[in-house]
Tab-separated table of C-alpha atoms and ligand atoms in Angstrom:
chain	number	residue	atom	x	y	z
A	70	MET	CA	98.447	5.500	66.974
A	71	ASP	CA	95.197	4.960	68.453
A	72	SER	CA	92.630	3.092	65.999
A	73	GLU	CA	89.680	5.952	65.736
A	74	VAL	CA	92.544	8.306	64.791
A	75	GLU	CA	93.044	5.874	62.660
A	76	ARG	CA	90.328	5.201	61.212
A	77	ALA	CA	89.912	8.950	60.190
A	78	ARG	CA	93.387	9.354	58.750
A	79	ILE	CA	91.869	6.585	56.549
A	80	LEU	CA	89.277	8.584	55.221
A	81	ILE	CA	91.588	11.851	55.037
A	82	GLU	CA	93.683	10.378	52.998
A	83	ALA	CA	90.632	9.976	50.128
A	84	LEU	CA	90.250	13.666	50.170
A	85	PRO	CA	92.705	14.253	47.103
A	86	TYR	CA	91.271	11.776	45.401
A	87	ILE	CA	87.450	12.911	45.766
A	88	ARG	CA	88.707	16.330	44.509
A	89	LYS	CA	90.314	15.696	42.114
A	90	PHE	CA	87.806	13.031	40.455
A	91	ASN	CA	84.972	14.554	41.282
A	92	GLY	CA	82.463	14.991	38.785
A	93	GLN	CA	84.611	12.529	36.412
A	94	THR	CA	83.157	9.852	34.824
A	95	MET	CA	84.818	5.778	35.303
A	96	VAL	CA	83.621	3.215	32.622
A	97	ILE	CA	84.384	-0.252	34.881
A	98	LYS	CA	84.430	-3.089	33.234
A	99	TYR	CA	82.840	-5.907	35.218
A	100	GLY	CA	84.237	-9.398	34.155
A	101	GLY	CA	85.622	-12.299	35.847
A	102	HIS	CA	84.966	-13.999	39.188
A	103	ALA	CA	84.660	-10.591	40.512
A	104	MET	CA	80.585	-11.643	39.066
A	105	VAL	CA	80.724	-14.857	40.500
A	106	ASP	CA	81.645	-15.005	43.855
A	107	ASP	CA	78.804	-13.828	46.329
A	108	LYS	CA	81.513	-11.123	48.955
A	109	LEU	CA	82.986	-9.943	45.464
A	110	LYS	CA	79.424	-9.311	43.930
A	111	LYS	CA	78.760	-7.872	46.974
A	112	GLY	CA	81.910	-5.226	47.180
A	113	PHE	CA	81.879	-4.295	43.715
A	114	ALA	CA	78.330	-2.973	44.392
A	115	LEU	CA	79.505	-0.586	47.055
A	116	ASP	CA	82.820	0.648	45.512
A	117	ILE	CA	80.241	1.809	42.996
A	118	ILE	CA	78.261	3.554	45.175
A	119	LEU	CA	80.724	5.272	47.152
A	120	MET	CA	82.027	6.138	44.299
A	121	LYS	CA	78.836	7.289	42.580
A	122	TYR	CA	77.834	8.577	46.783
A	123	VAL	CA	81.331	10.955	46.410
A	124	GLY	CA	80.641	12.515	43.769
A	125	LEU	CA	82.037	10.091	40.718
A	126	ASN	CA	80.073	9.258	37.786
A	127	PRO	CA	80.456	5.089	37.771
A	128	VAL	CA	79.344	3.048	34.104
A	129	VAL	CA	79.507	0.364	34.669
A	130	VAL	CA	79.521	-2.799	31.256
A	131	HIS	CA	80.147	-6.393	32.695
A	132	GLY	CA	80.985	-9.288	29.816
A	133	GLY	CA	79.729	-12.862	31.341
A	134	GLY	CA	81.184	-15.641	29.352
A	135	PRO	CA	81.280	-17.976	32.833
A	136	GLN	CA	77.641	-17.672	33.360
A	137	ILE	CA	76.629	-17.209	29.476
A	138	GLY	CA	78.878	-20.963	28.982
A	139	GLU	CA	77.279	-22.472	32.194
A	140	PHE	CA	73.595	-21.405	30.116
A	141	LEU	CA	75.429	-22.802	26.894
A	142	GLY	CA	76.324	-25.761	28.938
A	143	LYS	CA	72.828	-26.932	30.618
A	144	MET	CA	71.028	-26.633	26.727
A	145	SER	CA	73.839	-28.273	25.439
A	146	ILE	CA	74.992	-26.275	22.715
A	147	LYS	CA	78.990	-26.272	22.733
A	148	SER	CA	81.394	-23.439	21.675
A	149	ASN	CA	84.426	-22.607	20.151
A	150	PHE	CA	86.565	-19.435	20.803
A	151	VAL	CA	89.331	-17.833	18.978
A	152	ARG	CA	91.313	-14.196	19.785
A	153	GLY	CA	88.772	-14.585	23.177
A	154	HIS	CA	85.822	-14.559	20.655
A	155	ARG	CA	82.803	-17.080	21.195
A	156	VAL	CA	82.196	-18.398	18.112
A	157	THR	CA	78.121	-17.260	17.990
A	158	ASP	CA	75.805	-18.455	15.698
A	159	GLU	CA	71.966	-18.664	16.436
A	160	LYS	CA	71.293	-20.195	18.131
A	161	THR	CA	73.731	-18.976	21.253
A	162	MET	CA	73.487	-15.562	20.364
A	163	ASP	CA	69.795	-16.303	21.717
A	164	VAL	CA	71.225	-17.126	24.617
A	165	VAL	CA	73.882	-14.920	24.819
A	166	GLU	CA	70.700	-11.834	25.030
A	167	MET	CA	68.556	-13.584	27.338
A	168	VAL	CA	72.018	-14.560	30.229
A	169	LEU	CA	73.669	-11.303	29.496
A	170	ALA	CA	70.680	-8.925	28.826
A	171	GLY	CA	68.120	-10.340	31.191
A	172	LYS	CA	69.943	-12.939	34.141
A	173	VAL	CA	73.576	-11.007	34.359
A	174	ASN	CA	72.824	-7.113	33.496
A	175	LYS	CA	69.766	-7.195	36.516
A	176	GLU	CA	71.155	-9.118	38.476
A	177	ILE	CA	74.165	-6.690	39.146
A	178	VAL	CA	71.521	-4.007	39.061
A	179	ALA	CA	69.842	-5.584	41.714
A	180	THR	CA	73.232	-6.012	43.694
A	181	ILE	CA	73.418	-2.931	43.549
A	182	ASN	CA	70.554	-1.493	43.846
A	183	GLN	CA	69.887	-3.563	47.538
A	184	HIS	CA	72.914	-2.064	48.830
A	185	GLY	CA	71.693	1.384	48.427
A	186	GLY	CA	72.850	3.167	45.358
A	187	GLN	CA	70.290	3.777	42.200
A	188	ALA	CA	71.340	1.221	39.117
A	189	VAL	CA	69.944	1.212	35.871
A	190	GLY	CA	70.810	-1.789	33.367
A	191	LEU	CA	70.726	-0.674	29.310
A	192	SER	CA	71.588	-3.183	26.857
A	193	GLY	CA	73.516	-2.074	23.200
A	194	LYS	CA	69.702	-2.212	22.036
A	195	ASP	CA	68.339	0.997	24.766
A	196	GLY	CA	68.380	3.833	22.883
A	197	HIS	CA	69.971	3.751	20.410
A	198	LEU	CA	73.033	3.188	23.072
A	199	ILE	CA	75.432	0.771	20.756
A	200	THR	CA	75.494	-0.170	16.647
A	201	ALA	CA	77.643	-2.379	15.783
A	202	ARG	CA	78.820	-4.784	12.475
A	203	LYS	CA	80.054	-7.938	12.533
A	204	LEU	CA	83.690	-8.099	13.071
A	205	GLN	CA	85.941	-9.580	9.862
A	206	PHE	CA	88.445	-11.697	11.170
A	207	VAL	CA	91.252	-12.537	8.964
A	208	SER	CA	94.111	-15.329	10.553
A	209	GLY	CA	97.364	-15.273	11.263
A	210	PRO	CA	100.209	-15.138	14.030
A	211	GLU	CA	97.732	-13.215	16.318
A	212	THR	CA	95.019	-15.867	15.828
A	213	GLY	CA	98.196	-18.337	16.775
A	214	ASP	CA	97.847	-19.416	13.068
A	215	ARG	CA	101.809	-19.865	11.874
A	216	PHE	CA	103.634	-17.330	9.625
A	217	ASP	CA	103.836	-19.099	6.289
A	218	ASN	CA	100.445	-20.179	6.237
A	219	PRO	CA	98.178	-17.904	3.882
A	220	PRO	CA	96.018	-15.625	5.639
A	221	GLU	CA	92.169	-16.515	5.470
A	222	ILE	CA	88.737	-15.294	6.906
A	223	ILE	CA	87.321	-16.704	10.003
A	224	ASP	CA	83.496	-16.607	10.244
A	225	ILE	CA	82.954	-16.274	13.696
A	226	GLY	CA	78.913	-15.581	13.704
A	227	LEU	CA	77.332	-13.305	15.399
A	228	VAL	CA	80.999	-11.908	16.646
A	229	GLY	CA	80.216	-7.668	16.616
A	230	GLU	CA	82.437	-4.587	16.127
A	231	VAL	CA	81.367	-1.073	18.226
A	232	VAL	CA	80.380	1.066	14.860
A	233	SER	CA	79.387	3.987	17.001
A	234	VAL	CA	78.139	4.260	20.237
A	235	ASN	CA	74.980	7.308	21.145
A	236	ASP	CA	76.019	7.871	24.749
A	237	ARG	CA	72.636	10.158	25.127
A	238	ILE	CA	71.289	7.897	27.080
A	239	ILE	CA	73.651	7.382	29.502
A	240	LYS	CA	74.479	11.010	29.847
A	241	SER	CA	70.774	11.685	31.120
A	242	LEU	CA	71.072	8.387	33.538
A	243	ILE	CA	73.886	10.378	35.081
A	244	ASP	CA	72.428	13.396	35.110
A	245	SER	CA	69.450	12.004	37.385
A	246	GLY	CA	71.623	10.798	39.457
A	247	PHE	CA	71.582	6.692	38.210
A	248	ILE	CA	74.101	3.625	37.951
A	249	PRO	CA	73.966	2.800	33.902
A	250	VAL	CA	75.129	-0.872	34.243
A	251	ILE	CA	75.560	-2.134	30.453
A	252	ALA	CA	75.033	-5.285	28.666
A	253	PRO	CA	77.307	-5.858	25.884
A	254	VAL	CA	74.811	-6.696	22.664
A	255	GLY	CA	74.479	-4.434	20.214
A	256	VAL	CA	71.857	-4.231	16.952
A	257	GLY	CA	73.556	-3.994	13.056
A	258	LYS	CA	72.324	-1.823	10.745
A	259	ASP	CA	69.513	-5.089	9.720
A	260	ASN	CA	68.198	-5.364	13.092
A	261	GLU	CA	70.359	-8.327	13.671
A	262	THR	CA	71.787	-8.845	17.523
A	263	TYR	CA	75.309	-8.667	17.873
A	264	ASN	CA	78.065	-10.582	20.380
A	265	ILE	CA	80.541	-8.050	21.796
A	266	ASN	CA	83.087	-8.508	24.119
A	267	ALA	CA	82.463	-6.437	26.921
A	268	ASP	CA	85.936	-5.157	26.412
A	269	LEU	CA	85.652	-3.520	23.284
A	270	VAL	CA	82.251	-1.628	24.866
A	271	ALA	CA	83.893	-0.846	28.001
A	272	GLY	CA	86.723	0.895	25.423
A	273	HIS	CA	84.114	2.955	23.257
A	274	ILE	CA	81.615	3.825	25.704
A	275	ALA	CA	84.415	5.318	27.543
A	276	SER	CA	86.241	7.520	24.459
A	277	SER	CA	82.447	8.389	23.478
A	278	LEU	CA	82.052	10.008	27.719
A	279	LYS	CA	86.151	11.375	27.755
A	280	ALA	CA	85.951	9.738	30.754
A	281	ARG	CA	88.918	10.357	33.157
A	282	LYS	CA	89.741	6.554	33.655
A	283	LEU	CA	88.738	3.502	32.211
A	284	ILE	CA	89.342	0.819	35.232
A	285	LEU	CA	88.881	-3.133	33.679
A	286	LEU	CA	88.254	-5.643	36.338
A	287	THR	CA	89.883	-9.168	35.763
A	288	ASP	CA	90.831	-11.922	36.744
A	289	ILE	CA	94.623	-11.744	37.019
A	290	GLU	CA	96.818	-9.500	38.654
A	291	GLY	CA	97.524	-7.307	35.321
A	292	VAL	CA	99.156	-8.101	32.065
A	293	LEU	CA	102.173	-10.088	33.300
A	294	GLY	CA	105.333	-9.141	30.959
A	295	ARG	CA	107.079	-13.307	29.157
A	296	ASP	CA	108.435	-13.683	32.546
A	297	GLY	CA	105.105	-13.442	34.403
A	298	ASN	CA	105.581	-10.390	36.382
A	299	LEU	CA	102.811	-8.105	36.694
A	300	ILE	CA	103.675	-4.805	34.450
A	301	THR	CA	102.869	-2.202	36.747
A	302	SER	CA	102.717	0.569	34.235
A	303	LEU	CA	102.688	0.191	29.630
A	304	THR	CA	102.161	2.634	27.277
A	305	ALA	CA	100.157	2.416	24.154
A	306	GLU	CA	103.400	1.816	22.308
A	307	ASP	CA	104.319	-1.110	24.799
A	308	ALA	CA	100.895	-2.590	24.749
A	309	ASN	CA	100.510	-2.528	21.030
A	310	HIS	CA	104.572	-4.376	21.127
A	311	MET	CA	103.564	-7.181	23.367
A	312	ILE	CA	100.102	-7.736	21.070
A	313	ALA	CA	102.026	-8.181	18.020
A	314	ASP	CA	104.915	-10.085	19.798
A	315	GLY	CA	102.454	-12.639	21.202
A	316	SER	CA	103.024	-11.659	24.995
A	317	ILE	CA	99.173	-10.852	25.692
A	318	LYS	CA	97.011	-14.066	24.890
A	319	GLU	CA	93.505	-14.602	24.859
A	320	GLY	CA	91.136	-12.654	26.863
A	321	MET	CA	93.380	-9.976	27.023
A	322	ILE	CA	93.969	-9.015	23.963
A	323	PRO	CA	90.801	-7.303	23.450
A	324	LYS	CA	91.571	-5.726	26.952
A	325	LEU	CA	94.345	-4.535	25.799
A	326	GLN	CA	92.633	-3.262	22.379
A	327	CYS	CA	90.304	-1.147	24.057
A	328	SER	CA	92.754	0.166	26.075
A	329	LEU	CA	94.958	1.747	23.316
A	330	GLU	CA	90.967	2.410	21.831
A	331	ALA	CA	90.198	4.519	25.016
A	332	LEU	CA	93.448	6.437	24.792
A	333	LYS	CA	92.998	7.373	21.505
A	334	GLY	CA	89.564	8.524	21.749
A	335	GLY	CA	90.942	10.711	24.957
A	336	VAL	CA	90.307	8.231	28.131
A	337	GLU	CA	93.842	10.001	30.107
A	338	LYS	CA	94.080	6.211	32.391
A	339	VAL	CA	93.267	2.881	32.187
A	340	HIS	CA	93.910	0.570	34.235
A	341	VAL	CA	93.644	-3.679	34.848
A	342	ILE	CA	93.320	-4.587	37.869
A	343	ASP	CA	92.495	-7.542	39.855
A	344	GLY	CA	88.942	-8.343	40.000
A	345	ARG	CA	89.251	-10.937	42.523
A	346	LYS	CA	90.793	-9.402	45.529
A	347	GLU	CA	88.469	-7.494	47.198
A	348	HIS	CA	87.329	-3.603	46.717
A	349	SER	CA	90.532	-3.353	44.493
A	350	LEU	CA	88.413	-0.811	42.737
A	351	LEU	CA	88.392	1.198	45.573
A	352	LEU	CA	91.568	1.182	46.325
A	353	GLU	CA	92.993	2.248	42.522
A	354	ILE	CA	91.207	5.384	42.829
A	355	PHE	CA	90.933	6.387	45.543
A	356	THR	CA	94.039	5.671	47.538
A	357	ASP	CA	97.976	6.021	46.068
A	358	ARG	CA	98.468	2.659	45.930
A	359	GLY	CA	98.106	1.289	41.634
A	360	VAL	CA	97.203	-2.098	41.860
A	361	GLY	CA	97.240	-3.809	38.419
A	362	THR	CA	99.011	-2.214	35.733
A	363	GLU	CA	98.149	0.997	34.482
A	364	ILE	CA	97.634	1.580	30.590
A	365	VAL	CA	98.978	5.070	29.430
A	366	PRO	CA	99.651	7.520	25.640
A	367	ASN	CA	103.101	7.479	25.106
B	212	ATP	N1	100.118	-11.065	29.263
B	212	ATP	C1	98.706	-11.867	29.784
B	212	ATP	N2	98.697	-10.869	30.851
B	212	ATP	C2	97.588	-11.664	31.835
B	212	ATP	N3	96.543	-12.017	31.163
B	212	ATP	C3	96.949	-12.975	29.972
B	212	ATP	C4	98.454	-12.769	29.562
B	212	ATP	N4	97.946	-13.120	28.114
B	212	ATP	C5	96.885	-13.695	28.087
B	212	ATP	N5	96.127	-13.853	29.381
B	212	ATP	C6	94.988	-14.403	30.255
B	212	ATP	O1	93.499	-12.975	29.396
B	212	ATP	C7	92.693	-13.533	30.384
B	212	ATP	C8	91.671	-12.297	31.388
B	212	ATP	O2	90.825	-12.384	30.350
B	212	ATP	P1	89.890	-13.259	30.433
B	212	ATP	O3	88.983	-12.862	28.997
B	212	ATP	O4	89.443	-14.559	30.912
B	212	ATP	O5	88.788	-11.986	31.555
B	212	ATP	P2	88.078	-11.482	31.576
B	212	ATP	O6	87.691	-10.238	30.489
B	212	ATP	O7	88.382	-10.491	32.912
B	212	ATP	O8	86.463	-11.540	31.999
B	212	ATP	P3	85.616	-12.019	31.145
B	212	ATP	O9	85.835	-12.196	29.512
B	212	ATP	O10	84.728	-13.369	31.846
B	212	ATP	O11	84.457	-10.986	31.671
B	212	ATP	C9	93.911	-13.750	31.794
B	212	ATP	O12	93.072	-14.447	32.908
B	212	ATP	C10	94.664	-14.069	31.148
B	212	ATP	O13	94.401	-16.321	31.698
B	213	MG	MG1	87.357	-11.322	28.056
């Protein structure tokens, strides 16, 4: 086929998806390597802008683990992780908020805007977006403890969980043509600040907005089985089993938990995709090629 026809064919291939997803909200969790590498950062910004201009409503929720780690390192503040959550004291929380809501959030907003989009950054504190409470952690097999140890409450500090999402500010931004970019910081009832895993925030926001899809970009091909092979499709029930039997560990735990939460909340499909591959987001949405793992209701 001559190359011009081939180029036109590629555009036409996207047409059914553009039609199907017109006016639909897609929540994208942006994290890992795609947030660090310059080429991938630009690729991500372009994918989001294209989604917006062809009539979808992308909403970005970002992480920032490595960036927080880097700043904590510079300030010689040490931290530990429990089940993918950073143990967060007050000093750590200050750095987390500065890095997430300040540096990382504004950098993503600026990159999208530099390439022709109109992004607006928010943290969970803006417009009462995310109300949070302290996450209560009880040790057990999932935390890596042995079954014969008595369960014990583990204090992980100012790590929060989402109590409620007030999505009015997101909706008004979408209605005005903006791309909301959200930092995963929440506020408690006594005005305390909480660090919340970005996957969990993305799941709650996707449910609240009744998003069509929740897409989680990460640093791995997708969800891997015990044999290390990529699982292309999972039901909610499979995902529950994989968490319970320990095949899912560390940072993948909140990803599957938030997927289950989002599916329960009415999101049609969740995708865990490889953010290390340029334009994986675009390929997932606008082509027949499934990338990574899709998680669907039972
Ligand atoms: N069964 C599994 N399949 C895939 N990844 C797994 C599995 N079990 C554990 N993991 C780990 O989960 C990691 C993904 O979560 P992680 O929190 O590290 O990344 P992220 O959420 O994309 O980035 P960030 O937290 O910085 O936003 C993988 O890189 C892998 O090491
Ligand atoms: Mg993570």
